[in-house]
CSV table of C-alpha atoms in Angstrom, one decimal:
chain,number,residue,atom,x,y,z
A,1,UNK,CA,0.0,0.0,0.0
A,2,UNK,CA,1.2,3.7,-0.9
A,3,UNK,CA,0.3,6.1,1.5
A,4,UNK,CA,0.1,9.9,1.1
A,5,UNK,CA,0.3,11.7,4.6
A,6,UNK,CA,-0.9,15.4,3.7
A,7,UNK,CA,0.1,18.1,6.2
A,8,UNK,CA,-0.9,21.7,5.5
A,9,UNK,CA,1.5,24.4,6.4
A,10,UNK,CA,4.1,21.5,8.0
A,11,UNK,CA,7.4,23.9,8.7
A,12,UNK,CA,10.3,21.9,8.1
A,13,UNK,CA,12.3,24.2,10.6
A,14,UNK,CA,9.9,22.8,13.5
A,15,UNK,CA,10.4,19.7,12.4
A,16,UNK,CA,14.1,19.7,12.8
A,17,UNK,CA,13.9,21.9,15.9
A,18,UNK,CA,11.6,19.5,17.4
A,19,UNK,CA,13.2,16.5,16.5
A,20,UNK,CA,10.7,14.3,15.1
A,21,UNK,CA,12.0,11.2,13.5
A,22,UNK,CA,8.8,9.7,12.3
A,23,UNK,CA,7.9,12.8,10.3
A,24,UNK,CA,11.8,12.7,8.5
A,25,UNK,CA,11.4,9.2,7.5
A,26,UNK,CA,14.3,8.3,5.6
A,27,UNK,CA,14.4,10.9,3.5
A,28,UNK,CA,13.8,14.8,4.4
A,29,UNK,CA,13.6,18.5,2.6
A,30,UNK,CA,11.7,21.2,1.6
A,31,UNK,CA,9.7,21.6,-1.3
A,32,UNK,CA,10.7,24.4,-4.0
A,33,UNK,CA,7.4,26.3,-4.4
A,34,UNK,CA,8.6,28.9,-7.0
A,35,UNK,CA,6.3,28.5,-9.6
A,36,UNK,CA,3.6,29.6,-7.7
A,37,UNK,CA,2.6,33.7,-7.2
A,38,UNK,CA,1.8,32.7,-3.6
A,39,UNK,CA,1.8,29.7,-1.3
A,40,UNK,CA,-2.1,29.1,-1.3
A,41,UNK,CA,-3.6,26.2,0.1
A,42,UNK,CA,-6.2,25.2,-2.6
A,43,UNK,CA,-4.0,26.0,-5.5
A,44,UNK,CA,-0.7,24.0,-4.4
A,45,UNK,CA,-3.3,20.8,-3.2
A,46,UNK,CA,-4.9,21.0,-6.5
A,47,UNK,CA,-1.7,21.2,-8.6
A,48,UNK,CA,0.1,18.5,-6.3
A,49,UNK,CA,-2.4,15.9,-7.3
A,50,UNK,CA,-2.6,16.7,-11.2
A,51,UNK,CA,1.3,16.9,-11.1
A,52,UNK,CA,0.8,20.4,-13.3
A,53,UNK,CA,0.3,23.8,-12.3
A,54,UNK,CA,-2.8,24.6,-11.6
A,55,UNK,CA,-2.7,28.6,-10.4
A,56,UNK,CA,-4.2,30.6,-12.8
A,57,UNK,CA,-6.7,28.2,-13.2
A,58,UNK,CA,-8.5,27.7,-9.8
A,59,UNK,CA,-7.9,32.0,-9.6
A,60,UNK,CA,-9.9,32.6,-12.3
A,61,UNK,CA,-12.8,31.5,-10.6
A,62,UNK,CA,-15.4,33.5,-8.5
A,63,UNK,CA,-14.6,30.7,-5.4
A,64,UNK,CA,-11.5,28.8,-5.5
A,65,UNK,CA,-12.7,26.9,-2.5
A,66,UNK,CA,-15.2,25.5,-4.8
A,67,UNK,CA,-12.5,23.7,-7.4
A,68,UNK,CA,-12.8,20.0,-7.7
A,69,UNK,CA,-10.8,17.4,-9.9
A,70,UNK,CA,-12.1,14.7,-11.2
A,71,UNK,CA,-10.2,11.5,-10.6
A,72,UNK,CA,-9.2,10.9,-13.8
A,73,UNK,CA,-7.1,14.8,-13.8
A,74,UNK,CA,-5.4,13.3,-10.4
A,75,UNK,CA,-2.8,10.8,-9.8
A,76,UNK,CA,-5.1,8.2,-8.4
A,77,UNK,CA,-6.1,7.5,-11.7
A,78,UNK,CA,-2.9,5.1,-12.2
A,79,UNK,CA,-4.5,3.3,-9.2
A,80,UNK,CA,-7.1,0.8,-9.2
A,81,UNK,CA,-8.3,1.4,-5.5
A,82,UNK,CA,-8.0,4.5,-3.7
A,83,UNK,CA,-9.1,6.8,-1.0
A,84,UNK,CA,-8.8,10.3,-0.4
A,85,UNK,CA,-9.3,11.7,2.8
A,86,UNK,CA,-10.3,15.6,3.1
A,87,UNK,CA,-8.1,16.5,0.3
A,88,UNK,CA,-8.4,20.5,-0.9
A,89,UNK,CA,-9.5,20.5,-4.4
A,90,UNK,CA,-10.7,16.7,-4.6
A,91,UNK,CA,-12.7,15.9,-1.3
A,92,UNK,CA,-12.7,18.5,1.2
A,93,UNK,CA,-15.3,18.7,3.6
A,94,UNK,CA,-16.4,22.2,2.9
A,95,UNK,CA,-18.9,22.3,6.0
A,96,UNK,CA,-16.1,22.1,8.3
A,97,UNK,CA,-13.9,24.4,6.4
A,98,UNK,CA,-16.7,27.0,5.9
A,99,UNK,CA,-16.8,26.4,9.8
A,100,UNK,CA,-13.4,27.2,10.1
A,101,UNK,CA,-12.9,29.9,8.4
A,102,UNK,CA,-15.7,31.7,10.2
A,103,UNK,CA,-14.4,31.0,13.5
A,104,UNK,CA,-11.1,32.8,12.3
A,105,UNK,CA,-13.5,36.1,11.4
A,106,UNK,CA,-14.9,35.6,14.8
A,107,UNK,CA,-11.5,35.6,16.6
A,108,UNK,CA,-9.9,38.5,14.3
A,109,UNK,CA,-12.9,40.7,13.6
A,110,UNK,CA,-15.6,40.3,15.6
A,111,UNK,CA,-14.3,39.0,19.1
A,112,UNK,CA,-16.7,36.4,19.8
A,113,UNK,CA,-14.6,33.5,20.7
A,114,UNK,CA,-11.4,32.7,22.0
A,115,UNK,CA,-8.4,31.1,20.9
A,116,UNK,CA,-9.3,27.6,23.1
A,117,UNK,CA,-12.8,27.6,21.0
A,118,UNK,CA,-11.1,28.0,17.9
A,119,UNK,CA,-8.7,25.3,18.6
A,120,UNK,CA,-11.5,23.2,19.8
A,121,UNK,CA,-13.4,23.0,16.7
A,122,UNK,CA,-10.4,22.6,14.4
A,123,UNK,CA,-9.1,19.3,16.6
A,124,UNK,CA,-12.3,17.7,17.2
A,125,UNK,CA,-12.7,17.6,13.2
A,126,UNK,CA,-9.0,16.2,13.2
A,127,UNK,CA,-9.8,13.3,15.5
A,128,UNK,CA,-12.6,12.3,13.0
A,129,UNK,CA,-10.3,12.7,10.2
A,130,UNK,CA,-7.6,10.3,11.8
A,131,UNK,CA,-10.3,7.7,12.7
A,132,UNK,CA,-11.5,7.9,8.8
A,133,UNK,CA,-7.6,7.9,7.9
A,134,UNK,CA,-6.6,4.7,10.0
A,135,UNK,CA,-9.9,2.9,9.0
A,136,UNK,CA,-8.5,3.4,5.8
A,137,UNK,CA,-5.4,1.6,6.3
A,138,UNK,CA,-7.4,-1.3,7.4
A,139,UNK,CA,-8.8,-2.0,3.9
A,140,UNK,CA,-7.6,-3.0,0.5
A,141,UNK,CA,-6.3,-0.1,-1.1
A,142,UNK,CA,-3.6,0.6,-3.8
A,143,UNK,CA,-3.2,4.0,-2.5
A,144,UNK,CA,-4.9,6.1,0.3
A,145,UNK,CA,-4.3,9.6,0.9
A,146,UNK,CA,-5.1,11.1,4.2
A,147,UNK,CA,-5.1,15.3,4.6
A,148,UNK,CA,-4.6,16.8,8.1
A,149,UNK,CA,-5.2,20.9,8.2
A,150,UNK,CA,-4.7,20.9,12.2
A,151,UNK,CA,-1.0,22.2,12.0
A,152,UNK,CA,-2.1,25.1,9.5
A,153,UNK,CA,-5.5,26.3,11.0
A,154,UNK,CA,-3.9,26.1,14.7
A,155,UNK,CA,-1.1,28.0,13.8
A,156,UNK,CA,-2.6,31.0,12.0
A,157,UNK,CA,-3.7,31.8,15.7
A,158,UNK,CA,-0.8,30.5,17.7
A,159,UNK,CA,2.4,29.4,15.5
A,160,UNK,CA,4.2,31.7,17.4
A,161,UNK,CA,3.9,29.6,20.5
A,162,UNK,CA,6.0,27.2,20.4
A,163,UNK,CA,5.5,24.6,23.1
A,164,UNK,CA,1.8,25.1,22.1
A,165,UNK,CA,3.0,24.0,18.1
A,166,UNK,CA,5.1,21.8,19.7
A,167,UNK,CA,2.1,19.8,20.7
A,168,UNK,CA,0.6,19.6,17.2
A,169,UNK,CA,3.9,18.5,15.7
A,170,UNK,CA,4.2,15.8,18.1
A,171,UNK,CA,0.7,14.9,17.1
A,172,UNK,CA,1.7,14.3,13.4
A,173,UNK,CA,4.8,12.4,13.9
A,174,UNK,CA,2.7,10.5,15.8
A,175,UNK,CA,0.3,10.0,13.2
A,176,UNK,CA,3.0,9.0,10.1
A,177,UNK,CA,5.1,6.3,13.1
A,178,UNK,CA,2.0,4.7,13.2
A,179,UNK,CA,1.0,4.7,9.6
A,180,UNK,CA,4.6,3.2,9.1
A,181,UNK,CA,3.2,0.1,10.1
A,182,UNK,CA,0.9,-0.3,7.6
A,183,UNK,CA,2.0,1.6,4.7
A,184,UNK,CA,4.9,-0.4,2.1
A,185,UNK,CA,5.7,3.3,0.7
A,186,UNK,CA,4.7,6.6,2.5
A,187,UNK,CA,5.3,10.5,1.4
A,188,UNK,CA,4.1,13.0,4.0
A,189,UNK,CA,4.3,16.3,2.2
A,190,UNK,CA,2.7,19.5,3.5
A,191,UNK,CA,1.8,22.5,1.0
A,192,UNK,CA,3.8,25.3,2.6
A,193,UNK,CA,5.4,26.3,5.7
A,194,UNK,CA,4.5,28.5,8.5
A,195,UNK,CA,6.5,31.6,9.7
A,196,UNK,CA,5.9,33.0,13.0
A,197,UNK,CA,3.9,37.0,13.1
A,198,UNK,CA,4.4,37.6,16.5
A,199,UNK,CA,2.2,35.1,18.3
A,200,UNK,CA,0.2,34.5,15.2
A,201,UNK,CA,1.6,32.1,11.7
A,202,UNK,CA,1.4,33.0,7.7
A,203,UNK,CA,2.4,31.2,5.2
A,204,UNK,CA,6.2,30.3,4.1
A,205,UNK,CA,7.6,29.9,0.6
A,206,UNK,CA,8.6,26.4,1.1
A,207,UNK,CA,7.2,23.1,1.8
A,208,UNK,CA,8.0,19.9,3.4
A,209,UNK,CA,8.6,16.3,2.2
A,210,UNK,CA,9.8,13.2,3.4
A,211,UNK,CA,9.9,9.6,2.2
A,212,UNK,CA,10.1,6.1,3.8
A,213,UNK,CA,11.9,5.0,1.0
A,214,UNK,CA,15.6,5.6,-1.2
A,215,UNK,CA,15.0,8.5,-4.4
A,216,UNK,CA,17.1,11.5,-4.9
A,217,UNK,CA,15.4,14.5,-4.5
A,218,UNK,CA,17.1,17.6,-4.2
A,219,UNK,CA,14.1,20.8,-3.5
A,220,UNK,CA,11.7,19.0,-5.4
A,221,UNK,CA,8.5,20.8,-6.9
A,222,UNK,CA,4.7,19.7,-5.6
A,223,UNK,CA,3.9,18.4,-9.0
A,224,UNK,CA,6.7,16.6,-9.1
A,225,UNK,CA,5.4,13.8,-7.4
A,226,UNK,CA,3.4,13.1,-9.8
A,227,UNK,CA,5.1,11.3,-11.5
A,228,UNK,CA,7.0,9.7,-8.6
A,229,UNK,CA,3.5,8.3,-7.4
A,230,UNK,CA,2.8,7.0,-11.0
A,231,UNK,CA,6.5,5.2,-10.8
A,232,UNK,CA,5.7,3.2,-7.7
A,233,UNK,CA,2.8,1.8,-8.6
């Protein structure tokens, strides 16, 4: 089985910092994200998964949120069984992300909640999504892909914090150690980076990737992996 750990906005400087082994694998870098005008979540999702580049595309519409790829436009077409797991662009659930991104207006704008009820709706959706991931694992798939946003949406609020990030990093290493057991070949790959605004996070202009297993990759681009997925089939 090939397994795809997604990670949005997974800083590779935490990573090292924090020491996490599972989340290096055996292979580790960053992710060269130069062909895009900015680091945006939908667009870099989107483009990772049809191995092209997808930007001016999903910007020319009214929504980008509301972009979708068939199956066939994706790599999981080279695959006779797969699952995708909250993926931006393929199968995000858009009631929790509509969720989210309204509880970030009502922490920045109009000062209805606070940061521990933000962070409470964004984790109890990431315990759902691991159950769903490692159900996954269970079954007879060629490829499963499994997208986890917790490390992003936390840190808009809170990147800064370190021991706080700390936490959620630990959380994903976690996550891909025990996905190890199940998976024959695993990328985790995030779509950027985080940078720390005072106590709050934007985006970086780099990703993360690692790999369980031996290629040569120096600052390899999202669509890249394309065509690496489409190799180990």
């Amino acid at each position: 089985m090939i397994v795809i750990v997604g990670i949005d906005g997974l800083e590779y400087d935490y990573v090292k910092e924090f020491n996490l082994p599972n989340l290096m694998q055996r292979n580790h870098g960053t992710t060269d994200l130069s062909e895009f005008e900015e680091p945006r979540t939908m667009v870099i999702w989107s483009s990772f998964m049809a191995g092209k580049n997808l930007e001016k595309e999903i910007l020319s519409r009214k929504n980008l949120w509301e972009f979708r790829l068939k199956p066939e436009e994706t790599f999981f077409s080279k695959f006779n069984k797969h699952i995708a797991i909250d993926v931006p662009g393929y199968t995000q659930d858009m009631e929790q992300h509509n969720k989210e991104r309204q509880a970030m207006k009502d922490y920045f704008v109009d000062k209805k909640i606070s940061v521990e009820e933000y962070d409470e709706l964004v984790l109890r959706h990431h315990e759902k999504i691991k159950d769903r991931f490692f159900e996954s694992l269970e079954k007879d798939y060629d490829i499963v892909m499994g997208y986890f946003g917790a490390a992003d949406v936390i840190g808009h609020l809170s990147f800064g914090i370190k021991s706080k990030m700390k936490i959620i990093y630990k959380e994903m290493d976690e996550i891909v150690r025990k996905t190890s057991e199940k998976a024959d070949k695993m990328i985790v790959i995030s779509d950027h980076g985080m940078k720390a605004v005072g106590r709050f996070g934007d985006h970086s202009d780099h990703g993360f990737w690692s790999v369980n297993f031996d290629i040569k990759l120096e600052k390899p681009k999202p669509t890249e992996f394309y065509k690496i997925l489409a190799d180990l089939q």
